[in-house]
XYZ file of C-alpha atoms in Angstrom:
748
model
C -25.640 3.614 -28.595
C -23.282 2.587 -25.751
C -23.134 4.961 -22.799
C -19.564 6.204 -22.260
C -18.266 7.680 -19.053
C -17.910 11.060 -20.716
C -21.516 11.026 -21.953
C -22.683 9.837 -18.552
C -20.949 12.725 -16.787
C -22.265 15.254 -19.302
C -25.792 14.047 -18.661
C -25.168 14.036 -14.916
C -24.153 17.674 -15.114
C -27.358 18.582 -16.891
C -29.771 16.666 -14.660
C -30.043 15.282 -11.156
C -29.612 11.736 -12.448
C -25.884 11.591 -11.638
C -26.311 12.516 -7.987
C -28.892 9.830 -7.462
C -26.833 7.123 -9.092
C -23.508 7.986 -7.455
C -24.934 8.451 -3.981
C -27.554 5.765 -4.066
C -25.859 2.710 -5.530
C -22.771 1.456 -7.216
C -22.420 2.552 -10.824
C -22.660 -0.335 -13.322
C -19.332 -1.422 -14.790
C -20.105 -0.208 -18.302
C -20.876 3.268 -16.983
C -17.681 3.822 -14.994
C -15.255 3.068 -17.796
C -13.252 6.247 -17.471
C -12.019 7.967 -20.587
C -8.280 7.350 -20.742
C -5.935 10.161 -21.844
C -3.926 7.685 -23.929
C -5.604 8.922 -27.099
C -6.662 12.323 -25.776
C -4.119 15.177 -25.786
C -4.168 17.026 -22.464
C -4.199 20.436 -24.142
C -7.532 19.691 -25.772
C -9.747 22.505 -24.509
C -13.369 21.374 -24.509
C -14.755 23.578 -21.781
C -15.924 20.424 -20.036
C -14.323 18.329 -17.373
C -12.948 14.834 -18.003
C -12.384 12.102 -15.430
C -9.327 9.869 -15.644
C -8.718 6.724 -13.627
C -5.362 6.171 -11.952
C -3.974 4.842 -8.698
C -1.633 5.927 -5.946
C 0.309 4.074 -3.276
C 0.487 6.045 -0.027
C 2.321 4.037 2.595
C 0.578 0.702 3.024
C -2.587 1.938 1.328
C -3.469 1.614 -2.325
C -6.296 3.802 -3.556
C -7.900 3.821 -6.991
C -8.740 7.381 -7.986
C -10.743 9.392 -10.475
C -9.098 12.722 -11.243
C -11.234 15.528 -12.602
C -9.263 17.394 -15.265
C -10.380 20.562 -16.997
C -8.330 22.217 -19.736
C -5.282 20.213 -18.823
C -5.322 20.909 -15.080
C -6.243 18.445 -12.345
C -9.017 20.005 -10.269
C -10.463 17.340 -7.976
C -9.667 13.853 -6.729
C -12.338 11.250 -5.993
C -12.286 7.570 -5.204
C -12.760 5.119 -8.066
C -15.988 3.224 -7.266
C -14.800 0.225 -9.280
C -11.465 -0.312 -7.511
C -11.813 -3.148 -4.962
C -9.768 -1.615 -2.160
C -11.492 1.733 -1.666
C -14.692 1.358 -3.768
C -15.206 5.056 -4.365
C -13.802 6.366 -1.068
C -10.455 8.091 -0.592
C -8.350 9.496 2.221
C -6.854 12.892 2.957
C -3.429 11.847 1.675
C -4.907 11.100 -1.738
C -6.673 14.460 -1.623
C -3.309 16.100 -0.909
C -1.896 14.841 -4.222
C -3.177 18.019 -5.816
C -1.049 20.055 -3.430
C 1.973 17.902 -4.231
C 1.346 18.523 -7.930
C 1.046 22.309 -7.635
C 3.372 22.780 -4.651
C 5.414 25.989 -4.956
C 8.451 24.302 -3.378
C 8.664 21.397 -5.837
C 12.094 20.905 -7.366
C 11.345 21.975 -10.910
C 14.458 20.927 -12.847
C 17.708 18.932 -12.438
C 20.391 20.578 -10.315
C 24.057 19.949 -9.550
C 25.977 21.318 -6.593
C 28.679 23.739 -7.708
C 31.081 22.680 -4.942
C 30.872 20.408 -1.905
C 28.601 22.209 0.531
C 27.959 25.013 -1.966
C 24.858 26.130 -3.853
C 23.155 24.304 -6.729
C 22.982 25.321 -10.365
C 20.329 24.363 -12.885
C 21.190 21.807 -15.575
C 19.274 20.036 -18.342
C 18.331 16.368 -18.418
C 20.953 15.154 -20.933
C 23.687 16.532 -18.687
C 21.974 15.138 -15.577
C 21.761 11.607 -17.013
C 25.354 11.859 -18.259
C 26.586 12.933 -14.811
C 24.716 10.098 -13.126
C 26.082 7.589 -15.643
C 29.613 8.830 -15.047
C 29.212 8.500 -11.280
C 27.994 4.899 -11.635
C 30.668 3.965 -14.181
C 33.454 5.238 -11.938
C 32.067 3.674 -8.735
C 32.371 0.033 -7.778
C 28.780 -1.325 -7.910
C 29.131 -2.874 -4.445
C 29.846 0.615 -3.053
C 26.490 1.953 -4.279
C 23.245 1.864 -2.295
C 19.866 2.601 -3.880
C 17.307 3.681 -1.263
C 13.585 4.049 -1.915
C 10.361 3.618 0.067
C 8.867 0.109 0.054
C 7.922 -0.634 -3.553
C 5.273 -2.703 -5.289
C 4.033 -3.084 -8.828
C 5.831 -2.068 -12.002
C 8.235 0.372 -10.382
C 9.432 -2.366 -8.026
C 10.259 -4.553 -11.047
C 12.133 -1.736 -12.811
C 14.110 -0.646 -9.738
C 15.028 -4.203 -8.738
C 16.050 -5.113 -12.301
C 18.198 -1.976 -12.594
C 19.872 -2.613 -9.242
C 20.483 -6.306 -9.986
C 21.851 -5.591 -13.478
C 24.193 -2.859 -12.270
C 25.261 -4.781 -9.155
C 24.276 -2.290 -6.455
C 22.179 -3.012 -3.387
C 18.600 -1.802 -3.241
C 17.278 -1.083 0.268
C 13.769 0.117 1.077
C 13.409 2.693 3.838
C 10.325 2.849 6.057
C 10.502 4.509 9.462
C 7.881 2.311 11.138
C 7.967 -0.701 8.820
C 5.859 -3.859 8.752
C 8.592 -6.522 8.768
C 7.405 -7.947 12.108
C 3.851 -8.246 10.792
C 5.025 -9.977 7.619
C 7.231 -12.349 9.565
C 4.327 -13.285 11.845
C 2.151 -14.334 8.904
C 5.043 -16.185 7.299
C 5.780 -18.121 10.492
C 2.171 -18.959 11.301
C 0.523 -19.426 7.930
C 3.342 -19.829 5.416
C 2.507 -16.754 3.331
C 4.618 -13.687 2.546
C 1.567 -11.525 1.857
C -0.579 -9.733 4.406
C -4.166 -11.075 4.522
C -7.275 -9.012 4.138
C -9.157 -8.450 7.372
C -12.805 -9.188 6.594
C -14.060 -6.518 8.960
C -17.395 -6.150 7.189
C -18.473 -9.717 7.986
C -16.941 -10.141 11.447
C -19.126 -10.386 14.518
C -16.508 -9.468 17.117
C -13.257 -7.637 16.409
C -10.414 -7.705 18.906
C -7.922 -5.043 17.857
C -4.609 -5.100 19.716
C -2.351 -2.100 19.135
C -3.661 -1.602 15.592
C -5.365 1.783 15.166
C -6.975 0.530 11.965
C -9.553 3.340 11.883
C -6.876 5.988 12.405
C -3.469 5.513 10.827
C -2.612 1.782 10.769
C -2.657 -0.027 7.437
C -5.135 0.756 4.671
C -7.523 2.840 6.754
C -9.822 3.794 3.871
C -10.394 0.119 3.079
C -10.838 -0.709 6.762
C -13.284 2.146 7.344
C -15.460 0.950 4.504
C -15.565 -2.511 6.067
C -16.211 -1.007 9.480
C -19.312 0.763 8.149
C -20.724 -2.613 7.132
C -19.598 -4.117 10.439
C -21.623 -1.549 12.370
C -24.530 -0.853 10.033
C -24.639 -3.673 7.491
C -27.996 -4.932 6.264
C -29.498 -8.199 7.455
C -27.022 -8.722 10.273
C -26.590 -7.791 13.917
C -24.373 -4.914 14.925
C -20.757 -6.031 15.330
C -18.820 -5.469 18.542
C -15.345 -3.900 18.692
C -12.908 -4.324 21.583
C -9.701 -2.332 21.309
C -6.589 -2.945 23.414
C -3.918 -0.253 23.322
C -1.949 2.125 25.502
C -3.355 5.260 23.844
C -6.950 6.346 23.430
C -6.855 6.432 19.630
C -9.502 6.921 16.939
C -10.193 3.178 17.031
C -10.447 3.185 20.824
C -12.881 6.099 20.664
C -15.447 4.180 18.604
C -14.901 0.815 20.307
C -17.529 -0.738 22.551
C -14.756 -1.404 25.032
C -11.252 0.023 25.312
C -8.782 -1.897 27.490
C -5.452 -0.481 28.562
C -2.530 -2.934 28.607
C 1.043 -2.049 29.489
C 3.092 -1.657 26.266
C 5.011 -4.854 25.501
C 2.560 -7.152 27.300
C 0.105 -7.570 24.403
C 1.499 -11.052 23.683
C 1.072 -12.098 27.294
C -2.564 -11.013 27.127
C -3.152 -12.999 23.926
C -1.384 -16.065 25.361
C -3.488 -15.848 28.516
C -6.572 -15.818 26.301
C -5.246 -18.844 24.396
C -4.643 -20.628 27.707
C -8.227 -19.959 28.766
C -9.770 -21.000 25.443
C -7.822 -24.266 25.257
C -8.131 -25.206 28.932
C -11.904 -24.691 28.822
C -12.281 -26.550 25.513
C -13.715 -23.537 23.701
C -11.555 -23.589 20.560
C -10.638 -25.916 17.702
C -9.062 -29.013 19.288
C -6.867 -29.726 16.239
C -5.459 -26.200 16.236
C -5.017 -26.360 20.018
C -2.899 -29.494 19.617
C -0.782 -27.783 16.945
C -0.216 -24.639 19.013
C 0.793 -26.610 22.121
C 2.974 -29.051 20.190
C 0.782 -31.929 21.364
C 1.438 -31.250 25.058
C -1.173 -30.551 27.677
C -2.066 -26.922 28.129
C -0.621 -26.991 31.663
C 2.764 -28.229 30.472
C 2.940 -26.047 27.378
C 1.643 -22.718 28.654
C 1.755 -22.879 32.429
C 3.579 -19.523 32.519
C 0.675 -17.848 30.714
C -2.134 -18.553 33.127
C -4.211 -15.369 33.549
C -3.548 -15.325 37.275
C 0.210 -15.441 36.627
C 0.494 -12.670 34.010
C -2.364 -10.332 34.986
C -0.209 -8.035 37.117
C 2.341 -7.607 34.314
C -0.355 -6.766 31.776
C -2.298 -4.449 34.051
C -5.607 -6.244 33.404
C -7.358 -8.356 36.100
C -7.268 -12.120 35.522
C -11.050 -12.434 35.562
C -11.307 -9.790 32.832
C -8.812 -11.668 30.681
C -10.777 -14.897 31.036
C -14.072 -13.153 30.271
C -12.512 -11.619 27.156
C -11.251 -15.025 26.019
C -14.668 -16.631 26.457
C -16.397 -13.854 24.565
C -13.886 -14.087 21.724
C -14.287 -17.856 21.479
C -18.076 -17.743 21.536
C -19.137 -14.514 19.852
C -22.913 -14.211 19.612
C -22.781 -11.815 16.660
C -20.718 -13.895 14.230
C -17.051 -14.766 13.507
C -14.376 -13.342 15.785
C -11.417 -11.542 14.226
C -8.163 -10.596 15.992
C -6.076 -7.796 14.447
C -2.619 -7.020 15.832
C -0.076 -4.380 14.881
C 1.058 -0.863 15.632
C 2.377 -0.552 19.164
C 2.000 -4.306 19.814
C 4.477 -5.149 17.058
C 6.786 -2.201 17.800
C 8.309 -3.773 20.903
C 11.482 -5.766 21.455
C 9.175 -8.799 21.785
C 6.939 -7.674 18.916
C 7.065 -10.954 16.982
C 6.050 -12.919 20.069
C 3.130 -10.515 20.532
C 1.876 -10.839 16.959
C 2.329 -14.626 16.890
C -0.018 -14.914 19.862
C -2.562 -12.369 18.602
C -2.942 -13.879 15.144
C -2.962 -17.459 16.467
C -6.248 -16.551 18.158
C -7.863 -16.460 14.707
C -6.840 -20.040 13.959
C -8.016 -21.209 17.356
C -11.580 -19.984 16.736
C -11.762 -20.959 13.048
C -11.397 -17.500 11.522
C -8.620 -18.259 9.019
C -9.631 -18.023 5.363
C -13.256 -17.848 6.391
C -15.832 -15.108 5.993
C -15.433 -12.568 8.758
C -11.822 -13.551 9.503
C -8.389 -13.465 7.852
C -8.685 -13.808 4.071
C -5.324 -14.619 2.523
C -4.086 -13.053 -0.699
C -2.381 -14.789 -3.636
C 1.263 -14.125 -4.432
C 1.811 -10.895 -6.405
C 2.572 -10.808 -10.128
C 5.342 -8.244 -9.609
C 7.999 -7.811 -6.963
C 7.062 -6.658 -3.492
C 9.964 -4.911 -1.750
C 9.301 -4.244 1.954
C 11.149 -1.827 4.196
C 14.490 -2.937 5.641
C 14.896 -3.462 9.374
C 16.622 -1.064 11.753
C 19.403 -3.628 12.132
C 19.979 -3.480 8.372
C 20.111 0.312 8.393
C 22.583 0.289 11.264
C 24.899 -1.837 9.119
C 24.398 0.486 6.134
C 25.321 3.531 8.228
C 28.377 1.662 9.488
C 29.449 0.950 5.889
C 29.027 4.642 5.068
C 31.258 5.631 7.968
C 33.948 3.094 7.057
C 33.991 4.124 3.398
C 32.707 0.772 2.145
C 29.616 2.534 0.798
C 30.514 5.610 -1.236
C 27.438 6.482 -3.316
C 23.797 6.799 -2.290
C 20.989 7.004 -4.838
C 17.803 8.019 -3.062
C 14.173 8.557 -4.058
C 11.561 9.660 -1.490
C 13.497 8.015 1.353
C 14.700 10.275 4.155
C 17.029 8.437 6.558
C 18.514 11.748 7.732
C 15.147 12.456 9.390
C 13.444 9.095 9.790
C 16.050 7.135 11.784
C 16.651 7.535 15.534
C 18.896 10.486 16.242
C 21.048 8.421 18.616
C 22.522 6.417 15.703
C 23.477 9.713 13.991
C 22.358 9.124 10.389
C 23.372 12.617 9.221
C 26.967 12.048 10.250
C 27.075 8.787 8.280
C 25.490 10.391 5.194
C 27.974 13.263 5.299
C 30.803 10.741 4.933
C 29.592 9.616 1.486
C 31.428 10.709 -1.636
C 28.256 11.294 -3.621
C 24.522 11.519 -2.939
C 22.153 11.553 -5.905
C 18.521 12.333 -5.152
C 15.516 11.682 -7.391
C 13.099 13.241 -4.898
C 10.632 15.996 -5.728
C 11.209 18.032 -2.554
C 14.258 19.212 -0.657
C 13.955 17.021 2.431
C 16.725 16.464 4.986
C 18.483 13.822 2.867
C 18.010 15.584 -0.481
C 19.453 18.825 0.902
C 22.732 16.895 1.356
C 22.742 15.712 -2.279
C 25.388 16.532 -4.876
C 23.109 15.877 -7.844
C 19.301 16.140 -7.965
C 17.239 14.529 -10.736
C 13.705 15.464 -9.596
C 10.947 12.927 -10.115
C 7.451 13.705 -11.287
C 4.231 13.718 -9.273
C 2.215 10.470 -9.083
C -0.405 12.234 -11.222
C 2.189 12.623 -14.007
C 3.576 9.068 -14.090
C 2.992 5.582 -15.460
C 3.032 2.637 -13.093
C 0.988 0.037 -11.281
C 0.352 -1.245 -7.789
C -0.614 -4.561 -6.237
C -2.092 -3.709 -2.835
C -0.716 -5.570 0.159
C -3.002 -6.437 1.803
C -5.290 -6.949 -1.141
C -9.010 -7.772 -1.078
C -8.433 -11.543 -1.022
C -7.849 -11.981 -4.746
C -5.352 -10.769 -7.353
C -5.716 -7.013 -7.847
C -3.503 -4.868 -10.062
C -4.137 -1.131 -10.263
C -2.914 0.877 -13.253
C -1.361 4.311 -12.836
C -1.385 6.692 -15.785
C -0.484 10.361 -16.227
C -3.668 12.390 -15.941
C -1.931 15.686 -16.799
C 1.164 16.681 -18.724
C 4.281 17.329 -16.662
C 4.154 20.805 -15.109
C 7.902 21.152 -14.675
C 11.101 19.840 -16.197
C 10.924 16.536 -14.336
C 10.740 12.889 -15.363
C 9.580 9.867 -13.429
C 12.067 7.966 -11.275
C 11.588 4.807 -13.314
C 12.239 6.633 -16.600
C 15.398 8.220 -15.153
C 16.735 4.770 -14.238
C 15.828 3.348 -17.641
C 17.564 6.211 -19.452
C 20.632 5.691 -17.281
C 20.575 1.943 -17.944
C 20.954 2.621 -21.672
C 24.057 4.703 -21.048
C 25.450 1.942 -18.808
C 24.457 -0.718 -21.381
C 22.685 -2.821 -18.769
C 20.304 -4.370 -21.272
C 17.033 -3.717 -19.446
C 14.086 -4.903 -21.560
C 12.005 -1.706 -21.411
C 12.192 1.625 -23.225
C 10.335 3.589 -20.534
C 7.787 3.071 -17.757
C 4.873 3.059 -20.190
C 6.557 0.280 -22.142
C 7.234 -1.628 -18.916
C 3.586 -1.348 -17.863
C 2.388 -2.482 -21.283
C 4.702 -5.504 -21.097
C 3.092 -6.542 -17.810
C -0.383 -5.836 -19.180
C 0.282 -8.174 -22.131
C 0.815 -11.062 -19.697
C -2.511 -10.269 -18.036
C -4.249 -10.122 -21.397
C -2.932 -13.584 -22.257
C -4.671 -15.007 -19.165
C -8.069 -14.210 -20.712
C -9.561 -13.893 -17.240
C -10.561 -11.330 -14.675
C -12.354 -8.016 -14.845
C -11.193 -7.104 -18.371
C -11.233 -9.613 -21.236
C -10.799 -8.354 -24.787
C -9.855 -10.073 -28.061
C -6.924 -7.744 -28.804
C -4.265 -6.377 -26.496
C -4.838 -2.743 -27.530
C -8.481 -3.013 -26.537
C -7.498 -4.736 -23.282
C -4.971 -1.960 -22.593
C -7.499 0.784 -23.170
C -10.273 -0.853 -21.135
C -7.922 -1.574 -18.219
C -6.838 2.074 -18.109
C -10.464 3.161 -18.255
C -11.375 0.996 -15.262
C -8.208 1.815 -13.349
C -6.769 -1.697 -13.361
C -7.435 -5.424 -13.607
C -8.513 -7.890 -10.937
C -9.431 -11.544 -10.877
C -11.788 -12.729 -8.131
C -11.052 -16.357 -9.031
C -7.343 -15.955 -8.190
C -7.164 -16.673 -4.449
C -4.813 -18.363 -1.967
C -5.188 -21.012 0.708
C -2.902 -20.756 3.740
C -0.999 -23.690 5.189
C -3.243 -25.855 7.392
C -0.490 -26.837 9.833
C 0.421 -24.233 12.469
C 3.722 -24.273 14.360
C 3.768 -24.467 18.187
C 3.871 -21.124 19.955
C 6.693 -20.134 22.286
C 6.388 -21.577 25.781
C 8.037 -18.551 27.346
C 7.999 -14.868 26.509
C 11.358 -13.521 25.292
C 13.334 -11.580 27.859
C 13.885 -7.959 26.916
C 15.951 -5.304 28.609
C 14.012 -2.441 30.119
C 15.111 1.001 31.297
C 14.851 1.639 35.038
C 11.355 2.910 35.697
C 12.455 5.101 38.598
C 14.463 7.411 36.317
C 12.136 7.116 33.314
C 8.708 6.411 34.821
C 6.507 6.878 31.735
C 5.813 4.733 28.689
C 6.412 6.798 25.556
C 3.646 6.109 23.035
C 4.501 7.734 19.678
C 1.672 7.799 17.156
C 1.386 8.747 13.500
C -0.287 11.968 12.493
C -3.579 11.310 10.715
C -2.390 13.495 7.838
C 1.392 13.675 7.963
C 2.052 10.080 9.034
C 5.550 9.610 10.442
C 6.708 12.764 8.647
C 6.640 11.723 4.998
C 3.680 14.029 4.235
C 4.654 16.984 6.428
C 5.321 19.163 3.364
C 1.640 19.156 2.373
C -0.507 21.873 4.021
C -3.722 19.824 3.870
C -1.980 16.962 5.633
C -0.513 19.334 8.223
C -3.851 20.960 8.944
C -5.731 17.666 9.341
C -6.734 17.745 13.029
C -5.946 14.807 15.247
C -9.278 12.985 15.731
C -8.980 12.953 19.529
C -7.314 16.240 20.449
C -8.228 18.291 17.329
C -4.628 19.611 17.414
C -2.446 20.137 14.327
C 0.668 21.819 12.921
C 2.966 21.203 15.893
C 4.076 18.734 18.580
C 2.078 18.205 21.742
C 2.487 15.959 24.769
C -0.636 14.147 25.978
C -0.746 13.789 29.773
C -3.327 12.458 32.178
C -4.765 15.120 34.554
C -3.275 13.257 37.544
C 0.147 13.207 35.899
C -0.136 16.874 34.959
C -1.001 17.785 38.539
C 1.992 15.853 39.874
C 4.253 17.638 37.383
C 2.591 20.989 38.150
C 1.825 21.706 34.481
C -1.243 22.969 32.646
C -2.504 23.026 29.069
C -0.137 24.900 26.706
C 2.807 24.694 29.105
C 6.001 23.578 27.400
C 7.577 20.460 28.923
C 10.881 18.703 28.404
C 10.695 15.003 27.493
C 13.916 12.999 27.993
C 14.885 9.377 27.386
C 17.890 7.153 27.996
C 19.334 8.360 24.661
C 20.504 11.539 26.504
C 18.455 13.527 23.974
C 15.400 15.615 24.789
C 12.550 17.326 22.960
C 10.045 19.982 23.942
C 6.305 19.917 23.394
C 3.094 21.663 24.398
C 1.036 20.016 27.113
C -2.384 18.664 26.176
C -4.160 17.368 29.260
C -6.278 14.444 28.146
C -8.457 12.545 30.649
C -8.300 9.488 28.367
C -4.509 9.224 28.554
C -3.474 6.594 31.130
C -1.445 8.084 34.025
C 1.658 6.034 33.164
C 1.655 7.048 29.477
C 3.086 10.020 27.595
C 1.728 10.140 24.030
C 3.448 12.286 21.380
C 2.585 12.609 17.658
C 5.187 11.829 15.018
C 5.996 13.767 11.860
C 7.143 17.199 13.020
C 10.593 18.598 13.774
C 11.885 18.832 10.196
C 14.882 21.053 9.514
C 14.005 21.153 5.791
C 11.226 19.684 3.565
C 9.564 22.976 2.487
C 8.392 25.929 4.559
C 5.272 24.004 5.629
C 7.354 21.412 7.493
C 10.627 23.079 8.494
C 11.188 24.322 12.045
C 7.795 23.212 13.249
C 7.495 21.226 16.474
C 9.894 18.443 17.463
C 10.877 15.077 16.016
C 9.950 12.394 18.549
C 12.476 10.072 16.843
C 15.158 12.181 18.500
C 14.352 10.540 21.846
C 13.263 7.054 20.754
C 15.846 4.436 21.609
C 17.255 2.453 18.639
C 15.960 -0.800 20.118
C 15.546 -3.813 17.829
C 12.935 -6.533 17.884
C 14.877 -9.493 19.286
C 14.280 -11.893 16.367
C 13.721 -9.777 13.251
C 15.957 -6.783 14.035
C 13.075 -4.433 13.226
C 12.694 -1.007 14.818
C 11.022 -1.382 18.238
C 9.824 2.225 18.204
C 7.219 1.600 20.914
C 9.589 0.406 23.637
C 11.069 3.647 24.998
C 10.501 5.047 28.487
C 10.819 8.750 29.284
C 10.840 11.366 31.975
C 8.869 14.618 31.747
C 9.797 17.877 33.447
C 8.262 21.321 33.381
C 9.835 24.450 31.958
C 8.901 28.068 32.549
C 7.685 28.541 29.002
C 4.224 28.489 27.456
C 2.974 28.379 23.873
C -0.102 28.157 21.676
C -1.438 24.803 20.551
C -3.459 25.075 17.304
C -6.624 23.024 17.764
C -10.195 23.171 16.552
C -11.635 23.230 20.040
C -9.814 26.511 20.703
C -8.902 27.152 24.326
C -11.554 24.770 25.626
C -9.824 21.988 27.599
C -10.684 18.308 27.378
C -12.842 17.277 30.326
C -13.848 13.974 31.842
C -17.616 13.472 31.760
C -19.352 13.023 35.129
C -20.171 9.415 35.985
C -23.885 9.847 35.246
C -23.170 11.231 31.785
C -20.761 8.379 31.083
C -23.486 5.852 31.839
C -25.892 7.726 29.543
C -23.378 7.779 26.702
C -22.658 4.072 27.187
C -26.355 3.236 27.021
C -26.995 5.447 24.017
C -23.981 3.927 22.278
C -25.889 0.631 22.167
C -29.451 1.983 21.969
C -29.917 2.488 18.243
C -31.098 -0.592 16.389
C -29.825 1.022 13.202
C -26.278 0.950 14.551
C -26.029 4.723 15.117
C -24.943 6.358 18.343
C -27.543 8.776 19.714
C -26.043 11.393 21.989
């Protein structure tokens, strides 16, 4: 008799066998085929728990999940051990999906505003769809904007097809965005997809601005690779060097953390390239491509370490030593990862070009331990629009060119710089229709609300970007019946398309997903191969998706020459605004998109252990000069003429010239867990654009800090105990112990 997942879990509950298998090794494929609810009614009361496979896209991350359901209610979320991206692990944002599902402040039914600026009244779905259809029929399609987060998978296909058929413009909103990163890979390697970073097999990792173990990218996937990097079998312990302006989670575990002035990351990488090429340490063919065939002196004379060291804030001899170590790593392949603050500058594209070119120079492109490129996706991949694009959209709203906004889980009223006044532009619209599940700052301005369902109640799919180096498609299925009178965003659009007679080829999201699955079945390849489509459909849902390890991509072999000079960018006078502002995402709440979830809010910052509010990280020397102490409230001002207040956290690891402030607080709405809590650092960030892409250069603002006469309480796990710098002798001991364990563990 074949062993089903349900039987396996029943046996695991009765014996200790399950704990041994799950904790000791990967479960064989035939044992993790999760029972799909396709043929199982959710109200079937068995008295036993069932596990259903699904997926969720949370920002850049894509996590395959197993959801424990008992008597129709989701009880626990775990990682799907079969899904290539997270292989059984999952992050706090996935864990918080349960709170999103059961949240008391969810919008539970469609609502229409009684009068402009007045209260809402409850309506039913037929009336809601009819009202939306009437709005779209009466509006000129070119006056309608559809705003969503960046989309992938089946929902991206449905939304794009709806928007194209109707004639409106679809724009993806993402506060931080990754358009500079995407452009860098397109320019250098000719691919529109983000590669996988083979952290597990690297020997030396140089991370520049990318807090990949904290909040940057798919951190769950990266952490799994990092565990192998540090403690993998039959290999030496990898070495991590992190370059950033803030002492982040990645900096804390690095073997070496190097401070570089924000905006000079590209100069540092170019100085390394100069050293590697001039000393003949890299690939001579790649060196010729990067220099355009010129000598290194003619091509990159301006990037000699001795010339740029003072701008970067790193001694020239240290830059050269770093370059030599990167080019000749003793532990295995070298891997350079760039992003975060390095790409969030006015010269961000220049920075990332230089950082990622290092990989080509040392032979780490499409090789084990380096950048592993991903094949083109099967469905559409809709990235976030640039700040320049959103400035034009707001201008069209003010002029009356754009009259209607359809919005789902995008919050420009909160997530754009305050200095460009997004709320004023939104208030000029004739109609705002929101499909969001919570009353955020943009949804509270809506005239009609058609609330979407939770990700645990919807059909869909996702193609992770970056993926694992081969085609991967995760399937999303409803693991519980809908708790409230909501429908999925995709189904709402498809119902509306029928009323508008747009001729979309799908009945609902389930039908759309099945249509895509039929194309995969016809390939007769990959992780699921079955003679009939219905069997393929069921097995794919049981496993949580379909992936094909034979479907890979080779990047272009020819690299373009790098810029001979760094782009000139305007900078604010340092005498009036002497500090670099370093905003950083909250480990739980991100840039504010998860602030409504209590678990995300209470997730302590890994370095300060603070949560639930806004704090200002200052170096002890800076704090002494400003005459402030822990828990004092300070005023932080920028050239935008706006200011915010925050609680002082004196951190010995914060460089004296840096002021670091977490993002995600300062909501005026978005449930009682987010509203009127802390300050929104976007209020003081200048609306600077990256000079080539027009992306949001959110890391390029300078500020001034001044004391007030007020104090407050900063919630943190360490209580009232302040952060202290270790004495020199203890620092040496920690450094030695950090390298002492042959098993890769730190022994303090």
